[in-house]
Amino acid sequence: MPDSTTTPAEIGPTPDGASLRIAWGDGHESIYRPFDLRMACPCAACVDEMTGRRLLTEELVDETVYPTRIEYVGRYALQFFWSDGHSTGIYPYDYLRRRCGCLSCGDEVPEG
C-alpha cells in the first residue's frame, strides 16, 4: 500500500502561479519556489555521484528560473524542464516531501 505522506493527491501551481503546490495524501500541503526546486536538482550534473557534493551553486542559476514543463515519471516522481535549459533531474515524491520547508515540517531542509 502506498505511503500517504509521499503520495500526492494533487499537484499544480499556487493560486498566484508563482510556485508549485503539492497536496499530499495525508492532508499536508507543500509549496515549492521554482528557484529552490532548481537548486535541489538531484541529477548527476548537479550533484557529484561519487561524493554527493553539490556542484550546482546559486551563482549558476538565475533567481527567476521557472519550469517550462513538468512531466510525471511513472507513479513516483516529477521531471522538470527548466527555463535555463536543464531537464535531467528526476524528483521522486519522497525526495520532494523531505524538502518541504514549512513550519510543521521544520525550517531545516535536509540535503540530498
Short mmCIF file of C-alpha atoms in Angstrom, two decimals:
data_model
loop_
_atom_site.label_atom_id
_atom_site.label_comp_id
_atom_site.label_asym_id
_atom_site.label_seq_id
_atom_site.Cartn_x
_atom_site.Cartn_y
_atom_site.Cartn_z
CA MET A 1 0.00 0.00 0.00
CA PRO A 2 1.42 3.45 -0.91
CA ASP A 3 2.58 5.76 1.87
CA SER A 4 0.12 8.69 2.07
CA THR A 5 2.90 11.01 3.25
CA THR A 6 4.73 10.61 -0.06
CA THR A 7 1.77 10.13 -2.40
CA PRO A 8 0.48 13.34 -3.99
CA ALA A 9 -3.27 13.83 -4.01
CA GLU A 10 -2.96 16.97 -6.15
CA ILE A 11 -0.11 18.74 -7.96
CA GLY A 12 -0.39 22.18 -9.52
CA PRO A 13 0.56 25.83 -9.34
CA THR A 14 -0.25 28.03 -6.37
CA PRO A 15 -3.15 30.45 -6.98
CA ASP A 16 -0.72 33.24 -7.94
CA GLY A 17 1.12 30.88 -10.31
CA ALA A 18 4.48 31.68 -8.73
CA SER A 19 5.15 28.33 -7.01
CA LEU A 20 4.36 24.63 -7.17
CA ARG A 21 1.81 23.26 -4.72
CA ILE A 22 1.62 19.59 -3.75
CA ALA A 23 -1.25 18.38 -1.58
CA TRP A 24 -0.17 15.05 -0.11
CA GLY A 25 -2.36 12.04 0.59
CA ASP A 26 -2.10 12.62 4.35
CA GLY A 27 -3.59 16.13 4.00
CA HIS A 28 -0.30 18.03 4.26
CA GLU A 29 0.45 20.76 1.71
CA SER A 30 3.91 21.74 0.43
CA ILE A 31 4.76 24.88 -1.51
CA TYR A 32 7.97 25.00 -3.56
CA ARG A 33 9.55 28.06 -5.15
CA PRO A 34 10.94 27.27 -8.62
CA PHE A 35 14.42 28.54 -7.72
CA ASP A 36 14.55 26.25 -4.67
CA LEU A 37 13.48 23.24 -6.74
CA ARG A 38 16.06 24.00 -9.40
CA MET A 39 18.77 24.33 -6.75
CA ALA A 40 17.66 20.98 -5.28
CA CYS A 41 18.08 19.11 -8.56
CA PRO A 42 19.41 15.63 -7.66
CA CYS A 43 20.85 14.73 -11.09
CA ALA A 44 24.48 13.79 -11.74
CA ALA A 45 25.18 17.16 -13.40
CA CYS A 46 24.11 18.98 -10.23
CA VAL A 47 25.42 16.56 -7.58
CA ASP A 48 28.69 14.63 -7.78
CA GLU A 49 27.72 10.96 -7.97
CA MET A 50 30.76 9.74 -6.04
CA THR A 51 30.95 12.28 -3.21
CA GLY A 52 27.39 13.62 -3.05
CA ARG A 53 28.86 17.15 -3.15
CA ARG A 54 26.52 19.69 -4.73
CA LEU A 55 28.02 21.00 -7.98
CA LEU A 56 25.23 23.46 -8.73
CA THR A 57 25.70 26.81 -6.99
CA GLU A 58 23.33 29.76 -6.66
CA GLU A 59 25.64 31.80 -8.88
CA LEU A 60 24.88 29.42 -11.76
CA VAL A 61 21.09 29.75 -11.59
CA ASP A 62 19.02 32.87 -12.26
CA GLU A 63 16.61 33.66 -9.40
CA THR A 64 13.78 33.89 -11.98
CA VAL A 65 14.21 30.31 -13.26
CA TYR A 66 10.90 28.52 -13.81
CA PRO A 67 9.66 25.20 -15.18
CA THR A 68 8.53 25.38 -18.78
CA ARG A 69 7.06 21.89 -18.49
CA ILE A 70 6.54 19.30 -15.76
CA GLU A 71 6.09 15.62 -16.54
CA TYR A 72 5.16 12.66 -14.39
CA VAL A 73 7.72 9.87 -14.17
CA GLY A 74 5.70 6.74 -13.52
CA ARG A 75 3.89 6.95 -10.21
CA TYR A 76 6.91 8.00 -8.21
CA ALA A 77 8.43 11.27 -9.45
CA LEU A 78 8.29 14.52 -11.40
CA GLN A 79 10.67 15.73 -14.08
CA PHE A 80 11.07 19.47 -14.58
CA PHE A 81 12.10 21.14 -17.81
CA TRP A 82 13.65 24.42 -16.69
CA SER A 83 13.79 27.80 -18.41
CA ASP A 84 17.60 27.62 -18.21
CA GLY A 85 17.58 24.51 -20.46
CA HIS A 86 18.22 21.94 -17.71
CA SER A 87 15.96 18.86 -17.71
CA THR A 88 17.83 15.79 -16.48
CA GLY A 89 16.71 15.83 -12.85
CA ILE A 90 14.07 13.39 -11.61
CA TYR A 91 12.46 14.42 -8.33
CA PRO A 92 10.95 11.40 -6.52
CA TYR A 93 7.91 12.19 -4.40
CA ASP A 94 9.64 11.11 -1.18
CA TYR A 95 12.52 13.49 -2.03
CA LEU A 96 10.06 16.34 -2.58
CA ARG A 97 8.27 15.60 0.68
CA ARG A 98 11.57 15.63 2.60
CA ARG A 99 12.32 19.03 1.06
CA CYS A 100 9.15 20.60 2.46
CA GLY A 101 10.37 23.56 4.47
CA CYS A 102 7.10 24.57 6.09
CA LEU A 103 6.92 25.28 9.82
CA SER A 104 5.25 21.98 10.65
CA CYS A 105 7.96 20.05 8.82
CA GLY A 106 10.73 22.22 10.24
CA ASP A 107 12.71 25.11 8.85
CA GLU A 108 15.70 22.94 8.03
CA VAL A 109 15.59 21.38 4.58
CA PRO A 110 17.82 18.28 4.53
CA GLU A 111 20.50 17.87 1.90
CA GLY A 112 20.11 15.23 -0.77
#
